[in-house]
């Protein structure tokens, strides 16, 4: 299997040894732009460093947490918790470990609700096609091997959803791999799945899954960024490669996950909880919090406000951030109220287009320009005697400017067990007939099931977010269907409620009026990962390192994952490797030697300081 690596051109020149030594022992101050989950995590990790003298957090709004927002609402018989952003957090080894360590560090581990891998919410996931719910084939632990095989075979051979599925799988091993010269060229998800399997699988299955995660169109999504592990198996056939890996007990892992596990600060209490944390990863499919995901934001906020190192600047109006004149100068942030402030390091944890506006407030850098051509044009122009030396970074940020808008509708019904099936919910593929989805629905979450489970602490009692009996449902509309819409085109509250009620009646037969409804339009909430996403990340990182002398760090959901766990990982990476404050060694700090996979890849020469802190080796094979 080929591994994705950064070319030599993407690495900054080696710094003199004396400079590196001084950097490790000199105190420094830092600024974090953005008070979402990535920025708060980065700030928290920074204050654990004794050499960090101060951290200033700039948040443009009056609340912290970004897209994480929960609301506890009193209703007849108790309370219900509505989520307007992420609601469940994926449990996986080792990707969720940095998040779980952070949760434990903040004293929130007892506040978790875990969903067992054997629960209906984990086992029963549906796709609506063409006019009814179809349960995705998953073995039922209560049935025998033969019964499970019979049920799965019946579903695949009789449901229209799986038309072309068997022929697509059987023909895949005989299809040629990409030519050697095309290996590094990205493609869309639709192109990849159609090329290796067929169009039906792309339209019916993959599009539905991507609606649930990215709310995006598979014709415009990067195959290498989203399905890199599968795409890298093409040489011998994807199915054959998966079979061999299964026999050998190998799994494709992300190097950044291991880097974050190694770098994240761990309190003594967390070290004592390692067995409980590992149990969550092994037995839970997802987890959340008793009062919603905003509890994580509140825990981080309390810890930051309690630190004398932290200064929170709300309603921040950052006007500009100029590159340093040379490697020894600090970065300067200009605000309308506080004026000029200087920092050794600045971590940007806001969206790429928002950061581009800060770095280029006059809009001098054209969208989709070639940085090399733009530099030459500016230097040759008589009108531009002193061009801004950050064209590469701004141009790179412009590539990540696209995002989808989603309308979230939360409904609460007084009647318990109102749903016709028990499970996590259902997704809607793009191939569904228009008359079955005129509202542009993306998916429906059976929120009562996903917000109840068991405590991660022995004796593992049953717990739930909601104290009131009833049924809670969440619907997502829009996404790529609304691309190009203007603000006045989006549905208002009344229209969104009508859309939700119509869809639930058509799909699930629910006619009971909801006792409580809340809607929230999340504009430009989920970044689009367009081809060639990975290449553009490394190119942007190279420009930012060069133009800002390794002092500007770029993280957030625009780059390396849209989930809460992804954002936490990036915050940890930014506040450790990104500011040059964590040194990789061949000796593990926590686990066995297998937890140092970088030792096989010439890690001594990796330059992770500044830019987008990500390993030059993205994926590798592991026994973990």
CSV table of N, CA and C in Angstrom, one decimal, residues 75-80 82 410-415 418 448 466-473 512-518:
chain,number,residue,atom,x,y,z
A,75,UNK,N,-40.6,21.0,30.1
A,75,UNK,CA,-41.9,20.6,29.5
A,75,UNK,C,-42.8,19.9,30.5
A,76,UNK,N,-43.9,19.5,30.2
A,76,UNK,CA,-44.8,18.8,31.1
A,76,UNK,C,-44.2,17.5,31.5
A,77,UNK,N,-43.9,17.3,32.8
A,77,UNK,CA,-43.4,16.0,33.2
A,77,UNK,C,-41.9,16.0,33.4
A,78,UNK,N,-41.2,17.1,33.1
A,78,UNK,CA,-39.8,17.1,33.2
A,78,UNK,C,-39.1,18.1,32.3
A,79,UNK,N,-37.9,17.7,31.7
A,79,UNK,CA,-37.2,18.5,30.8
A,79,UNK,C,-36.7,17.7,29.6
A,80,UNK,N,-36.4,18.4,28.5
A,80,UNK,CA,-35.8,17.8,27.3
A,80,UNK,C,-34.6,18.6,26.9
A,82,UNK,N,-32.4,19.8,23.7
A,82,UNK,CA,-32.3,20.0,22.2
A,82,UNK,C,-30.9,20.3,21.9
A,410,UNK,N,-35.8,20.6,15.7
A,410,UNK,CA,-36.0,19.7,16.9
A,410,UNK,C,-37.5,19.7,17.2
A,411,UNK,N,-38.0,18.4,17.4
A,411,UNK,CA,-39.4,18.3,17.8
A,411,UNK,C,-39.5,17.4,19.0
A,412,UNK,N,-40.5,17.7,19.9
A,412,UNK,CA,-40.7,16.8,21.0
A,412,UNK,C,-42.2,16.5,21.1
A,413,UNK,N,-42.5,15.2,21.2
A,413,UNK,CA,-43.9,14.8,21.2
A,413,UNK,C,-44.2,14.1,22.6
A,414,UNK,N,-45.4,14.4,23.1
A,414,UNK,CA,-45.7,13.8,24.5
A,414,UNK,C,-45.8,12.3,24.5
A,415,UNK,N,-46.1,11.7,23.4
A,415,UNK,CA,-46.4,10.3,23.3
A,415,UNK,C,-45.0,9.5,23.3
A,418,UNK,N,-43.3,6.8,19.8
A,418,UNK,CA,-44.1,7.2,18.7
A,418,UNK,C,-43.6,6.7,17.4
A,448,UNK,N,-34.4,10.5,20.9
A,448,UNK,CA,-34.6,9.9,22.2
A,448,UNK,C,-33.7,8.7,22.4
A,466,UNK,N,-33.1,13.4,28.9
A,466,UNK,CA,-34.4,13.9,29.1
A,466,UNK,C,-35.1,13.2,30.3
A,467,UNK,N,-35.7,14.0,31.2
A,467,UNK,CA,-36.4,13.5,32.3
A,467,UNK,C,-37.9,13.4,32.0
A,468,UNK,N,-38.4,14.0,31.0
A,468,UNK,CA,-39.8,14.0,30.6
A,468,UNK,C,-40.0,12.8,29.7
A,469,UNK,N,-41.1,12.0,29.8
A,469,UNK,CA,-41.4,11.0,28.9
A,469,UNK,C,-41.9,11.6,27.6
A,470,UNK,N,-41.7,10.8,26.5
A,470,UNK,CA,-42.1,11.3,25.2
A,470,UNK,C,-41.1,10.9,24.1
A,471,UNK,N,-41.2,11.5,22.9
A,471,UNK,CA,-40.4,11.1,21.8
A,471,UNK,C,-39.7,12.4,21.2
A,472,UNK,N,-38.4,12.3,21.0
A,472,UNK,CA,-37.7,13.5,20.5
A,472,UNK,C,-37.1,13.1,19.2
A,473,UNK,N,-37.3,14.0,18.2
A,473,UNK,CA,-36.8,13.8,16.8
A,473,UNK,C,-36.1,15.1,16.3
A,512,UNK,N,-49.5,13.2,14.9
A,512,UNK,CA,-49.6,13.9,16.2
A,512,UNK,C,-48.9,15.3,16.2
A,513,UNK,N,-49.5,16.3,16.6
A,513,UNK,CA,-48.8,17.6,16.6
A,513,UNK,C,-47.8,17.6,17.7
A,514,UNK,N,-46.6,18.2,17.4
A,514,UNK,CA,-45.5,18.2,18.4
A,514,UNK,C,-45.9,19.2,19.6
A,515,UNK,N,-45.5,18.8,20.8
A,515,UNK,CA,-45.7,19.7,21.9
A,515,UNK,C,-44.7,20.8,22.0
A,516,UNK,N,-43.5,20.6,21.4
A,516,UNK,CA,-42.5,21.6,21.4
A,516,UNK,C,-41.6,21.5,20.1
A,517,UNK,N,-41.3,22.7,19.5
A,517,UNK,CA,-40.5,22.7,18.3
A,517,UNK,C,-39.5,23.9,18.4
A,518,UNK,N,-38.3,23.6,18.0
A,518,UNK,CA,-37.3,24.6,17.9
A,518,UNK,C,-36.5,24.5,16.6
